[in-house]
Each structure stands twice: as C-alpha cells, then as structure tokens.
Short mmCIF file of C-alpha atoms in Angstrom, two decimals:
data_model
loop_
_atom_site.label_atom_id
_atom_site.label_comp_id
_atom_site.label_asym_id
_atom_site.label_seq_id
_atom_site.Cartn_x
_atom_site.Cartn_y
_atom_site.Cartn_z
CA MET A 177 42.17 20.25 18.99
CA LYS A 178 39.73 17.31 18.91
CA LEU A 179 38.55 15.93 22.27
CA CYS A 180 36.95 12.58 23.04
CA ILE A 181 34.81 12.55 26.21
CA VAL A 182 33.98 9.07 27.51
CA SER A 183 31.00 9.11 29.87
CA ASP A 184 27.69 7.31 30.37
CA THR A 185 25.81 10.61 30.49
CA ASN A 186 26.22 14.35 30.42
CA SER A 187 27.54 16.34 33.39
CA ASP A 188 28.72 19.83 34.31
CA LEU A 189 32.26 19.04 33.20
CA SER A 190 31.30 17.36 29.92
CA GLU A 191 29.15 20.35 28.99
CA LEU A 192 31.98 22.72 29.88
CA LEU A 193 34.43 20.71 27.77
CA VAL A 194 32.09 20.66 24.77
CA SER A 195 31.57 24.41 24.97
CA SER A 196 35.29 25.11 25.44
CA CYS A 197 36.82 22.85 22.79
CA GLN A 198 36.84 23.44 19.07
CA GLU A 199 35.52 19.93 18.49
CA ALA A 200 34.45 17.57 21.27
CA HIS A 201 32.40 14.38 21.14
CA LEU A 202 30.67 12.65 24.07
CA MET A 203 30.48 8.86 23.74
CA THR A 204 29.73 5.81 25.89
CA GLN A 205 32.09 2.86 26.31
CA ALA A 206 30.10 0.94 23.71
CA GLU A 207 30.54 3.79 21.23
CA VAL A 208 34.28 3.91 21.96
CA LEU A 209 34.60 0.40 20.53
CA GLN A 210 33.06 1.62 17.26
CA THR A 211 35.27 4.73 17.00
CA ASP A 212 38.73 5.32 15.57
CA LEU A 213 40.40 7.01 18.54
CA ASP A 214 43.46 7.95 16.50
CA ASN A 215 41.36 10.86 15.15
CA TYR A 216 41.36 12.50 18.60
CA ASP A 217 44.06 14.67 20.17
CA ALA A 218 42.99 14.44 23.84
CA PHE A 219 40.72 12.39 26.07
CA ALA A 220 38.55 12.89 29.16
CA LEU A 221 37.28 9.79 30.93
CA LEU A 222 34.47 10.85 33.30
CA CYS A 223 33.28 8.03 35.56
CA GLY A 224 31.98 10.24 38.38
CA VAL A 225 28.45 10.38 37.00
CA LYS A 226 27.95 7.13 38.94
CA GLY A 227 29.00 6.22 42.46
CA GLY A 228 30.82 3.31 43.96
CA GLY A 229 33.98 3.42 41.86
CA GLN A 230 33.77 2.76 38.13
CA THR A 231 35.89 0.56 35.88
CA LEU A 232 36.43 0.16 32.16
CA LEU A 233 35.66 -3.05 30.34
CA PRO A 234 38.92 -4.71 29.25
CA SER A 235 38.07 -4.18 25.59
CA VAL A 236 37.62 -0.44 26.16
CA ARG A 237 40.60 -0.18 28.47
CA ASN A 238 42.94 -1.72 25.91
CA LYS A 239 41.75 0.75 23.30
CA VAL A 240 41.96 3.98 25.33
CA GLU A 241 45.27 3.10 26.98
CA MET A 242 46.80 2.78 23.54
CA GLN A 243 46.15 6.53 23.24
CA ILE A 244 47.82 7.17 26.62
CA ARG A 245 50.92 5.32 25.41
CA LYS A 246 51.00 7.60 22.37
CA GLY A 247 51.49 10.53 24.74
CA LYS A 248 48.15 12.28 24.21
CA PRO A 249 46.72 14.35 27.11
CA PHE A 250 44.39 12.04 29.05
CA PHE A 251 42.25 13.07 32.04
CA SER A 252 40.80 10.24 34.15
CA GLU A 253 38.14 10.99 36.76
CA PHE A 254 37.03 8.46 39.40
CA CYS A 255 38.13 5.42 37.40
CA GLN A 256 39.60 2.52 39.37
CA VAL A 257 41.58 1.02 36.49
CA ILE A 258 43.68 3.23 34.25
CA GLY A 259 47.32 3.11 33.15
CA ASN A 260 49.66 1.57 35.68
CA LEU A 261 47.58 2.63 38.67
CA ARG A 262 46.46 0.20 41.30
CA ALA A 263 43.42 1.12 43.37
CA TYR A 264 41.57 -0.18 46.36
CA ASP A 265 38.84 1.24 48.65
CA VAL A 266 36.23 3.77 47.61
CA THR A 267 35.50 5.93 50.67
CA ASN A 268 33.49 8.96 51.71
CA THR A 269 35.33 12.28 52.02
CA ARG A 270 33.03 13.83 54.64
CA PHE A 271 35.84 14.60 57.10
CA GLU A 272 38.60 15.17 54.58
CA ARG A 273 39.49 18.11 52.35
CA PRO A 274 41.64 18.30 49.21
CA VAL A 275 44.55 20.69 49.73
CA VAL A 276 46.79 22.26 47.04
CA MET A 277 50.22 20.61 47.18
CA ASN A 278 52.13 21.85 44.13
CA GLU A 279 52.01 24.63 41.61
CA SER A 280 51.47 23.71 37.96
CA PRO A 281 49.85 25.15 34.84
CA ILE A 282 46.65 23.48 36.03
CA THR A 283 46.57 24.94 39.54
CA GLY A 284 47.56 28.34 38.12
CA ASN A 285 47.77 30.99 40.82
CA LEU A 286 46.64 28.69 43.63
CA GLU A 287 49.15 28.65 46.47
CA LYS A 288 50.27 25.56 48.32
CA GLY A 289 48.03 24.93 51.34
CA ILE A 290 44.74 26.25 49.93
CA ILE A 291 41.87 24.12 51.26
CA LEU A 292 39.06 23.10 48.92
CA ASP A 293 35.70 21.56 49.81
CA GLU A 294 33.93 19.06 47.58
CA GLN A 295 31.18 18.41 50.14
CA SER A 296 30.28 14.81 50.96
CA ASN A 297 32.04 13.11 48.08
CA GLU A 298 33.49 9.72 47.18
CA ARG A 299 37.12 9.03 46.33
CA ILE A 300 39.36 6.17 45.25
CA HIS A 301 42.60 5.28 47.04
CA TYR A 302 45.44 4.66 44.55
CA PHE A 303 48.96 3.25 44.74
CA ASN A 304 51.52 4.94 42.48
CA THR A 305 54.92 5.94 43.83
CA ASP A 306 55.89 8.00 40.78
CA ALA A 307 52.87 10.31 40.93
CA VAL A 308 53.16 14.10 41.18
CA PRO A 309 50.37 15.41 43.43
CA LEU A 310 48.52 18.64 42.71
CA LEU A 311 45.88 18.10 45.43
CA GLN A 312 46.04 15.77 48.43
CA TYR A 313 43.36 14.81 50.94
CA ILE A 314 44.03 15.82 54.54
CA ARG A 315 41.71 14.74 57.32
CA ASN A 316 40.24 17.69 59.25
CA PRO A 317 42.84 20.22 58.03
CA VAL A 318 43.56 23.02 60.47
CA GLY A 319 42.84 26.39 58.91
CA PHE A 320 40.16 28.40 57.19
CA TYR A 321 40.60 28.40 53.38
CA HIS A 322 44.33 27.86 53.91
CA LEU A 323 46.33 25.41 56.03
CA SER A 324 47.69 27.03 59.16
CA ASN A 325 51.01 25.25 58.65
CA THR A 326 52.16 23.84 55.30
CA ASP A 327 55.69 22.92 56.37
CA ASN A 328 54.84 19.61 58.02
CA VAL A 329 52.53 18.20 55.33
CA GLU A 330 53.97 14.96 53.99
CA THR A 331 52.87 13.56 50.65
CA ASP A 332 50.89 10.34 50.87
CA VAL A 333 50.12 8.59 47.59
CA LYS A 334 47.07 6.84 49.04
CA ASN A 335 45.53 10.26 49.69
CA TYR A 336 46.21 12.00 46.40
CA ALA A 337 43.16 13.82 45.08
CA LEU A 338 44.48 15.18 41.77
CA PHE A 339 47.83 14.06 40.39
CA PHE A 340 49.93 13.29 37.35
CA ALA A 341 50.32 9.52 37.21
CA GLN A 342 52.61 10.19 34.25
CA PRO A 343 53.30 13.40 32.32
CA ASN A 344 50.29 13.00 30.01
CA LEU A 345 47.94 11.18 32.44
CA LEU A 346 46.11 13.46 34.88
CA VAL A 347 44.07 11.54 37.45
CA CYS A 348 41.30 12.79 39.73
CA SER A 349 40.50 10.34 42.52
CA PHE A 350 37.11 11.87 43.44
CA ARG A 351 33.84 12.59 41.65
CA LEU A 352 34.49 15.96 40.01
CA CYS A 353 32.23 15.89 36.95
CA ASN A 354 29.17 17.56 38.55
CA PHE A 355 31.13 20.21 40.42
CA ALA A 356 28.41 22.86 40.16
CA LYS A 357 25.42 20.67 41.03
CA ALA A 358 27.37 19.36 44.03
CA LYS A 359 28.12 22.95 45.11
CA PHE A 360 31.88 22.72 45.50
CA THR A 361 33.42 25.61 47.46
CA PRO A 362 35.13 28.06 47.45
CA ARG A 363 33.88 28.79 43.96
CA LYS A 364 36.77 30.99 42.85
CA VAL A 365 39.32 28.32 43.70
CA TRP A 366 37.42 25.58 41.90
CA CYS A 367 36.88 27.83 38.88
CA GLU A 368 40.64 28.40 38.68
CA LEU A 369 41.39 24.70 38.99
CA ILE A 370 38.73 23.38 36.60
CA SER A 371 39.54 25.95 33.94
CA GLY A 372 43.18 24.78 34.22
CA ILE A 373 42.12 21.17 33.56
CA VAL A 374 40.08 22.23 30.52
CA ARG A 375 43.00 24.24 29.10
CA TRP A 376 45.35 21.30 29.69
CA LEU A 377 43.03 19.22 27.49
CA GLY A 378 43.23 21.83 24.76
CA GLY A 379 40.12 23.88 25.45
CA ARG A 380 39.73 27.64 25.70
CA CYS A 381 38.45 28.30 29.23
CA MET A 382 38.78 31.02 31.84
CA PRO A 383 37.61 30.89 35.48
CA GLU A 384 34.59 33.08 34.69
CA ASP A 385 33.43 30.45 32.15
CA VAL A 386 33.30 27.89 34.97
CA GLU A 387 31.58 30.38 37.29
CA SER A 388 28.56 30.49 34.98
CA TYR A 389 27.86 26.82 35.76
CA PHE A 390 27.74 27.52 39.49
CA LYS A 391 25.41 30.46 38.94
CA ARG A 392 23.14 28.31 36.81
CA VAL A 393 22.40 25.81 39.58
CA TYR A 394 22.85 27.79 42.79
CA ARG A 395 22.00 31.45 43.08
CA LEU A 396 20.18 33.95 45.26
CA ARG A 397 17.00 35.30 43.77
CA GLY A 398 17.64 38.87 44.86
CA LYS A 399 14.20 39.64 46.28
CA THR A 400 13.51 43.21 47.33
CA LYS A 401 11.47 44.44 50.28
CA SER A 402 8.48 44.94 48.01
CA GLN A 403 8.62 41.21 47.24
CA LEU A 404 8.70 39.96 50.83
CA GLU A 405 5.22 38.49 50.52
CA GLU A 406 6.43 36.36 47.62
CA VAL A 407 9.44 35.26 49.67
CA VAL A 408 7.23 34.16 52.57
CA HIS A 409 4.86 32.37 50.20
CA SER A 410 7.79 30.49 48.61
CA ALA A 411 8.99 29.42 52.05
CA MET A 412 5.59 28.06 53.06
CA VAL A 413 4.89 26.11 49.86
CA TRP A 414 8.38 24.59 50.05
CA PHE A 415 7.29 22.05 52.68
CA GLU A 416 4.74 20.57 50.28
CA ASN A 417 6.84 20.93 47.14
CA ALA A 418 9.84 19.27 48.80
CA ASP A 419 7.68 16.42 50.17
CA MET A 420 8.55 17.30 53.77
CA LEU A 421 5.06 16.81 55.24
CA ILE A 422 3.97 13.52 56.77
CA MET A 423 0.22 13.28 56.29
CA GLN A 424 -2.42 11.66 58.50
CA GLY A 425 -6.17 11.99 58.04
CA GLY A 426 -5.78 14.40 55.12
CA LEU A 427 -3.68 16.90 57.09
CA PRO A 428 0.01 17.18 57.98
CA TYR A 429 0.73 15.28 61.18
CA ALA A 430 4.51 15.79 61.24
CA VAL A 431 7.42 17.00 59.15
CA LYS A 432 10.58 15.18 58.20
CA GLU A 433 13.57 16.48 60.09
CA GLY A 434 14.80 17.96 56.83
CA LEU A 435 17.87 18.31 54.67
CA GLY A 436 21.21 17.45 56.19
CA SER A 437 24.39 19.36 55.47
CA HIS A 438 25.67 16.61 53.15
CA VAL A 439 25.62 17.51 49.45
CA TYR A 440 26.33 14.41 47.37
CA PRO A 441 28.38 14.33 44.15
CA ASP A 442 25.29 14.21 41.94
CA GLY A 443 23.87 17.34 43.59
CA SER A 444 21.31 15.56 45.76
CA HIS A 445 21.06 16.36 49.47
CA MET A 446 20.90 14.11 52.48
CA LEU A 447 17.31 13.81 53.68
CA ILE A 448 16.65 12.97 57.32
CA SER A 449 13.12 11.59 57.20
CA ALA A 450 12.51 10.83 60.89
CA PRO A 451 9.71 13.00 62.35
CA ARG A 452 10.62 15.16 65.33
CA PRO A 453 8.07 17.08 67.41
CA ASP A 454 10.36 20.12 67.74
CA CYS A 455 10.50 20.42 63.94
CA ALA A 456 6.73 20.02 63.69
CA GLY A 457 6.12 22.64 66.39
CA GLU A 458 8.25 25.23 64.61
CA VAL A 459 6.58 24.61 61.26
CA SER A 460 3.18 24.63 62.95
CA LEU A 461 3.92 28.13 64.25
CA ALA A 462 5.04 29.21 60.77
CA TYR A 463 1.73 28.04 59.28
CA TYR A 464 -0.15 29.80 62.07
CA LEU A 465 1.62 33.09 61.37
CA TYR A 466 1.01 32.65 57.65
CA TRP A 467 -2.70 32.16 58.38
CA LEU A 468 -2.72 35.44 60.31
CA LEU A 469 -1.04 37.12 57.33
CA THR A 470 -3.24 35.68 54.57
CA ASP A 471 -6.46 34.56 56.32
CA GLU A 472 -6.17 31.32 54.36
CA ARG A 473 -8.01 28.74 56.46
CA ARG A 474 -6.01 25.83 55.07
CA MET A 475 -2.92 27.26 56.75
CA LEU A 476 -4.64 27.19 60.13
CA ALA A 477 -5.71 23.60 59.49
CA TYR A 478 -2.12 22.70 58.62
CA SER A 479 -0.89 24.37 61.81
CA ASP A 480 -3.39 22.48 63.95
CA GLY A 481 -2.60 19.24 62.14
CA LEU A 482 1.11 19.51 62.80
CA PHE A 483 0.61 20.21 66.48
CA ARG A 484 -0.90 16.75 66.92
CA ILE A 485 2.50 15.03 67.00
CA VAL A 486 3.65 17.58 69.57
CA ARG A 487 0.74 16.79 71.89
CA ASP A 488 1.18 13.06 71.27
CA SER A 489 4.85 13.29 72.30
CA GLN A 490 4.17 14.73 75.76
CA VAL A 491 3.85 12.45 78.78
CA THR A 492 0.28 12.85 80.04
CA ILE A 493 0.10 9.81 82.34
CA PRO A 494 0.45 10.77 86.05
CA GLY A 495 3.83 9.74 87.40
CA PRO A 496 7.39 10.98 87.82
CA HIS A 497 7.69 12.11 84.20
CA TYR A 498 4.33 13.85 83.83
CA GLY A 499 4.62 16.86 81.53
CA MET A 500 7.89 15.76 79.92
CA MET A 501 8.29 16.34 76.20
CA ARG A 502 9.82 13.31 74.55
CA TRP A 503 12.58 14.07 72.05
CA THR A 504 11.84 11.63 69.21
CA GLN A 505 10.07 8.37 68.50
CA SER A 506 13.43 6.55 68.59
CA SER A 507 14.50 8.32 71.82
CA TRP A 508 11.23 8.07 73.71
CA TRP A 509 12.90 8.44 77.12
CA VAL A 510 15.00 11.52 76.27
CA CYS A 511 14.18 15.13 77.11
CA TYR A 512 16.03 18.12 75.69
CA GLN A 513 14.64 21.34 77.12
CA ASP A 514 15.63 23.40 74.08
CA ASP A 515 13.68 21.04 71.81
CA ALA A 516 10.76 20.98 74.24
CA ALA A 517 10.69 24.76 73.94
CA ARG A 518 10.89 24.76 70.15
CA GLY A 519 8.31 22.00 69.77
CA LEU A 520 5.66 22.67 72.38
CA MET A 521 6.19 25.73 74.52
CA LEU A 522 7.23 28.59 72.26
CA PRO A 523 4.74 27.75 69.47
CA ALA A 524 1.87 27.41 71.97
CA LEU A 525 2.92 30.54 73.88
CA MET A 526 3.25 32.58 70.69
CA ARG A 527 -0.21 31.49 69.56
CA ALA A 528 -1.57 32.61 72.90
CA LEU A 529 0.31 35.92 72.84
CA ILE A 530 -0.44 36.88 69.24
CA GLY A 531 -3.73 35.17 68.49
CA GLY A 532 -5.28 34.63 71.91
CA ASP A 533 -5.38 30.83 71.53
CA ARG A 534 -4.66 29.65 75.09
CA ARG A 535 -5.86 26.04 74.82
CA ASP A 536 -2.36 24.55 75.13
CA LEU A 537 -1.24 26.62 78.12
CA PRO A 538 -2.00 23.76 80.57
CA ALA A 539 0.33 21.52 78.54
CA VAL A 540 2.98 24.24 78.62
CA LYS A 541 2.63 24.59 82.38
CA ALA A 542 2.98 20.82 82.84
CA CYS A 543 6.13 20.81 80.71
CA LEU A 544 7.65 23.78 82.55
CA ASP A 545 6.92 22.19 85.93
CA TYR A 546 8.61 18.98 84.81
CA LEU A 547 11.65 20.88 83.57
CA LEU A 548 11.85 22.89 86.79
CA SER A 549 11.74 19.68 88.80
CA THR A 550 14.92 18.57 87.01
CA THR A 551 16.71 21.95 86.90
CA GLY A 552 20.01 22.36 88.77
CA SER A 553 20.82 24.72 91.62
CA ASP A 554 22.34 27.21 89.16
CA GLY A 555 18.97 27.65 87.45
CA LEU A 556 19.95 25.61 84.39
CA ARG A 557 19.43 22.05 83.22
CA PHE A 558 22.02 19.60 82.01
CA CYS A 559 22.01 19.28 78.21
CA ARG A 560 19.46 16.51 78.48
CA THR A 561 17.94 13.97 80.85
CA ASP A 562 17.15 10.32 80.13
CA TYR A 563 14.75 8.45 82.39
CA LEU A 564 15.61 4.84 83.12
CA TYR A 565 12.08 3.51 83.63
CA GLU A 566 8.59 4.74 82.79
CA ASP A 567 7.46 4.70 86.44
CA GLN A 568 10.62 5.53 88.39
CA ASP A 569 12.30 8.77 89.48
CA ALA A 570 15.72 7.81 88.10
CA TYR A 571 17.69 9.71 85.44
CA THR A 572 21.01 9.82 83.69
CA VAL A 573 22.16 13.13 82.27
CA MET A 574 24.32 14.45 79.46
CA GLY A 575 26.46 17.46 80.26
CA LEU A 576 29.21 19.77 79.11
CA HIS A 577 32.40 20.60 80.98
CA TRP A 578 35.29 22.95 80.34
CA ASN A 579 38.59 21.23 79.58
CA ASP A 580 41.16 23.69 80.87
CA GLU A 581 44.04 21.84 79.25
CA LYS A 582 42.48 21.88 75.76
CA LYS A 583 40.76 25.24 76.35
CA LYS A 584 37.42 24.08 74.97
CA TRP A 585 34.06 22.65 76.00
CA GLU A 586 33.62 18.88 75.92
CA TRP A 587 30.96 16.28 76.57
CA GLY A 588 31.08 14.41 79.85
CA GLY A 589 32.05 15.67 83.29
CA ASN A 590 31.40 14.33 86.77
CA ALA A 591 27.79 13.44 85.98
CA ARG A 592 28.66 10.77 83.42
CA GLY A 593 27.58 7.29 84.47
CA ARG A 594 25.66 8.43 87.56
CA VAL A 595 21.95 7.97 88.26
CA PHE A 596 20.03 10.87 89.82
CA THR A 597 16.64 11.51 91.35
CA LYS A 598 14.87 14.81 90.67
CA GLU A 599 15.78 16.05 94.15
CA GLU A 600 19.44 15.26 93.52
CA LEU A 601 19.38 17.09 90.18
CA ARG A 602 17.90 20.17 91.85
CA SER A 603 20.59 20.14 94.56
CA ILE A 604 23.64 20.35 92.25
CA PRO A 605 24.67 22.92 89.64
CA SER A 606 24.27 21.75 86.06
CA GLY A 607 27.50 23.44 85.02
CA CYS A 608 25.87 24.03 81.65
CA PRO A 609 25.79 27.81 80.96
CA SER A 610 24.75 27.07 77.40
CA ALA A 611 22.44 29.24 75.30
CA HIS A 612 22.08 26.34 72.87
CA TYR A 613 20.55 24.12 75.53
CA ASN A 614 18.95 26.54 77.99
CA ALA A 615 18.11 29.89 76.38
CA PHE A 616 14.81 28.89 74.75
CA TYR A 617 13.79 27.15 77.99
CA MET A 618 14.35 30.48 79.77
CA ALA A 619 12.36 32.27 77.06
CA SER A 620 9.45 29.88 77.65
CA LEU A 621 9.51 30.49 81.40
CA LEU A 622 9.44 34.26 80.93
CA LEU A 623 6.80 34.20 78.20
CA TYR A 624 4.56 32.00 80.36
CA TYR A 625 4.96 34.52 83.18
CA LEU A 626 4.07 37.36 80.79
CA LEU A 627 0.84 35.56 79.88
CA THR A 628 -0.19 34.32 83.33
CA GLY A 629 1.57 36.51 85.91
CA GLU A 630 2.75 33.43 87.87
CA ARG A 631 5.87 34.72 89.59
CA LYS A 632 7.79 31.48 90.05
CA TYR A 633 8.31 31.18 86.29
CA TYR A 634 9.73 34.70 86.14
CA ASN A 635 12.11 33.93 89.02
CA ALA A 636 13.28 30.74 87.32
CA GLY A 637 13.83 32.44 83.98
CA LEU A 638 15.73 35.32 85.51
CA LYS A 639 17.95 33.00 87.55
CA GLY A 640 18.91 30.88 84.55
CA LEU A 641 19.65 33.80 82.26
CA SER A 642 21.64 35.52 85.00
CA THR A 643 23.83 32.42 85.28
CA ILE A 644 24.42 32.31 81.53
CA MET A 645 25.30 36.01 81.41
CA LYS A 646 27.85 35.57 84.23
CA PHE A 647 29.81 33.35 81.82
CA TYR A 648 29.08 35.40 78.71
CA PRO A 649 30.68 35.55 76.18
CA ASN A 650 32.47 32.30 77.12
CA THR A 651 29.28 30.27 77.42
CA ALA A 652 29.13 26.50 76.96
CA ARG A 653 29.00 26.41 73.18
CA GLU A 654 27.88 23.33 71.36
CA HIS A 655 28.25 24.41 67.74
CA SER A 656 29.53 27.96 67.54
CA GLU A 657 29.76 31.42 69.02
CA THR A 658 27.32 32.70 66.38
CA GLN A 659 24.67 30.19 67.42
CA GLU A 660 25.05 31.06 71.08
CA TYR A 661 24.45 34.75 70.37
CA CYS A 662 21.45 33.99 68.15
CA ARG A 663 19.79 31.85 70.80
CA LEU A 664 20.15 34.55 73.43
CA ILE A 665 18.32 37.29 71.50
CA LEU A 666 14.77 36.03 72.07
CA PRO A 667 14.98 35.27 75.84
CA LEU A 668 16.84 38.52 76.57
CA ALA A 669 14.25 40.50 74.59
CA ILE A 670 11.44 38.89 76.61
CA LEU A 671 13.38 39.47 79.84
CA TRP A 672 13.67 43.18 79.06
CA LYS A 673 9.97 43.23 78.19
CA VAL A 674 8.90 41.77 81.52
CA THR A 675 11.38 43.72 83.69
CA ASP A 676 11.89 47.04 81.88
CA ASP A 677 15.26 46.97 83.67
CA ARG A 678 18.23 48.95 82.33
CA GLU A 679 20.74 46.17 83.04
CA LYS A 680 18.62 43.61 81.15
CA LYS A 681 18.40 46.00 78.19
CA GLU A 682 22.19 46.29 78.23
CA TRP A 683 22.48 42.48 78.16
CA LEU A 684 20.31 42.36 75.05
CA TYR A 685 22.12 45.15 73.25
CA ARG A 686 25.53 43.71 74.14
CA VAL A 687 24.64 40.35 72.62
CA ALA A 688 23.08 41.99 69.56
CA ALA A 689 26.20 44.11 69.02
CA ASP A 690 28.46 41.07 69.39
CA LEU A 691 26.36 39.14 66.89
CA ASN A 692 26.46 42.06 64.48
CA ARG A 693 30.26 41.73 64.30
CA PHE A 694 29.69 38.60 62.24
CA ARG A 695 27.21 40.17 59.86
CA HIS A 696 28.04 39.74 56.19
CA PRO A 697 27.57 42.67 53.80
CA LYS A 698 24.84 40.65 52.06
CA GLY A 699 22.86 40.49 55.31
CA GLY A 700 23.55 37.02 56.67
CA PHE A 701 25.75 36.10 59.62
CA LEU A 702 29.00 34.15 59.48
CA GLU A 703 29.19 30.88 61.37
CA TRP A 704 32.01 31.84 63.74
CA ASP A 705 33.67 30.38 66.82
CA THR A 706 36.52 32.43 68.25
CA GLY A 707 39.23 30.09 69.50
CA TYR A 708 37.33 27.01 68.26
CA ILE A 709 36.15 26.28 71.80
CA ALA A 710 32.73 24.81 70.96
CA CYS A 711 32.49 21.11 71.76
CA CYS A 712 31.59 20.32 68.14
CA ALA A 713 34.31 22.54 66.66
CA GLY A 714 36.69 20.66 64.42
CA GLY A 715 36.20 17.12 63.20
CA ARG A 716 33.83 14.65 64.76
CA ASP A 717 32.22 11.49 63.48
CA GLY A 718 28.76 13.00 63.97
CA GLU A 719 27.86 16.66 64.10
CA ALA A 720 30.54 19.26 63.47
CA SER A 721 30.78 23.01 63.40
CA VAL A 722 33.36 25.33 61.86
#
C-alpha cells in the first residue's frame, strides 16, 4: 500500500502514517504538481497544521480529486474545498464536543454517545446531505465521557466532525493532525479512533501505537520522595523559563496571570499576560519559602520584588476605601476578599509566622479593617464590592443566590443594581456561604489574631466560618465541590489551632474526609461537583467548571 500525504509540514498524524504504512511520502502542494499520483493507492490531505481554514489551489485540487473519482481511499482534514462539499464558517470549538454517532470499522469498539474532547480547536462547517456521520459536534453535551441520553440526538450536517462524504472520502472538519501535542482526551478513545483512520488508509496501526505519541509529549516524570528537592527546584525555575516574570529595576515586579485552560490545535497554550497582585503575592510567598529552604539570597530578593505590586495595589490614601486591595489594573475599583487574602494578607502573615518578618502587618490590618467594614450581618462578604467613586462611600456588589427551581447557585439576587453604603452592607446578610469567596478571608482574620492577639479578628473569623459550616456541604459553589473543600482546609486548620476546640477539629476532619472521597489513586483529586450545582457548572461563555 503506497500512501501520499499532502501537508505543508510534519505533524503527529503524518509521522504516525509514515511509521504505519509500508511506503508513505510527505509532499507539499507544489510537489504534488510534480508527482504522478497514479502511483499511489491512498491519500491523506492534512491542512490542520495551519489555522483559519485551508484550501487547495485549483491546479492541485483538480489533480487530487481525480484520484478521489478513481475510488481510492482519501482522508481530508480541515480543508474547506474537497469533492462536492460546500463549506462556510471556521469557528472555535471551545464549548462543543465531538460525539460518536455511528459504528464503523474506523470507530471500532466505540459506542454511540461517547464524548471526545479536542480542547480549544477550530472546525469547518460543511453542507452535504448525503454524508454519513461518525462524529458530530454537540454544544455542551450532558454527560461525563458518555451522553446521558442518546435517543434524542438528531443528525445535523453543519455540525459533523468526522464523516464519509462519499464511500471513499473521509472528511474531518477539525484540526486533528497534532492530536498528541494538542492533548486530546480521553486518550484511549482517541487512540482507538485514530488507529482506525490509519488502518482505513492501509496502514498497520493499533491503539497502543497511537498512545506512544501522547506519552512522548505529555507525561508525568514519576518523581519519588527522595527527589522532592528537585521537584521544588523545577517549580521555582519554571517562572523564569516560561517567561512569566514581569521585571522592573532588575527584579521581578509582577507575574503574568498564567496559562489558561485552552490548549490550541498546534499544542500551544493560552497565555493570560495581565499582571494580578494576587498571583504575585502567591509567587512571592513561594520564593520566600524557597529562600528559607535553600538560603539562596536571590530568592529572597525575588520575593521582595514581587511584593511591590501587591503594596502598590492597596489603597493607602485616607478615605472611605482606605486599606482596600484592588483586584487588577483594569479593575481598579474592584475588591475580591479571596484575592486580597491570596495577594496581600496570607503571604504577609505567613512571612510573619514562619520567618518573623512583620513589616507588612499594618497593611494587613488596614485591609482586614476595610473588609470588615463591608462584611454582612452573617459574617461574610458578597462575592465582591465595586466602589463607584474614589472619594465616596457608595458600592455595588456581586452576589450568589440559590435558584430553587433549577437547584443550583446563580449570579445575581436581590442586591443586583442597588447601591450600598458600608453601614448598609453591614446590616444585611451577604447570603454568600461560599468557601471560594470567603474562606481565605476567614483564614487571614484568624491568622492575624494568632499573631497579634486582637480578639475582634478572631470573633469575625469564627462567625464567618460558622455561617459557612451551617450550609456545609451545600455551600455556595462557584466552580466545584472539590474546590470548596480545598479552600476550607486552611481556615479550619487555623481555627482549630487558635481554639483547640473539639467541634472545630471535627469540622476540619469532616471536610478532609469528604475531600478524600475524590482522591485519585495517583494522588491527585478529581474535579467534582455532585449534582452540578456550582454556578459555573456546565457551559458558559466565560469560565466553566465540570
């Protein structure tokens, strides 16, 4: 079997085809014009190495389609013009998933309704009423690995992902060629499918042959406990190696927000470059701890350097917002208490607790006092507050509320559209028993009390955590149940430390035991949300959870 692979450059799939076929040649469109295609038994046209929807030059199209008309197996990937197909938009697949629609020699043992994930891909929309779909895109499919209900799925030619346009023309509407670099999941399903495509083209390929490509580009290193120092070192040098540090005066001043969850078809990741003080504060603490471990002075300098953006993002001018931690440069008027804790308070408090560096405790106190002045009667804050003017005591708030009809948490509630003073905020319950938004704020209150002995911060921390635990485990989840449990561990541990109370110990151990239910045999924790009640569960146009 002699295979012709038409592609501008090499890819995961072209390499797999070459290794699986007795004789396979990779050539560009220009080389196709100089080649006698009658010498080949099958063809793979791979246009997914480039984005935006690719086309063939008419001279090349005429030549390759002659081979299609001769009945030879022809696989077309991400090409807008092939055979009798008509195509229009190229769109992002972020909120769609390809789902198995029909059994065939290519899909092998894959059942109808299996959900695949090709990350943040691009696809072409085709028109072809005679097509036989193997995979079809479904927006936000309900189910985990498998559709909950396959009976009501109607075929829609505009949403076909992999289909037979004619018996010898197999068409893939999305960018498949770098399947391993782009980290398609679940691996086993993709290995089954891709090996079926290779065999259809005449190659010798089993799912384990495809698996080796995934392992080549994405694998765990398998460090042991004796190598933990190397693991920590790798983590700390990553910020420099990945160009995440924003330098000023020869030292890091901030960090980029980091990698997003999007993995693009070429294997690159979304990079969110905006600096956030909460990110810088966390990394500053990491460098500080690494300095304590290694005594490397540069790490202390990096820690101090990064804390500059944190200090610069706090309101230090006397007025109604004194002490407030601003969220970001682009949201200068916004305060999230969880991000204030992660950026300023917990890093500064940990430095004081572990290393005796108490210089930022006045800034922590100012931030806590501001947060307390805008905390509701239930001991918790709304998700966030936005001030309207630099010099006025006037705020709008963002909150969560329980939708009893949908049985899930949602944004909004009675506070939407209203303007509050601090006194008004303190007089009403926030209705936000959320560990995501309030747990680290409570941890900061209790840790500040542990360091200073000032009782009002203990009382405030205890009140807020008590409110959350009244709702537990049905707290106001933003992303997932797993995240809620994780964010409760630290504040409950500190609460037990400062109270030595049996009930508080039971709170901690209950949450830890609940979290442990989601522990994977490899040591990590599954992202889980029983009942899908988190406000970001399911599909959204912005953030989304499981």
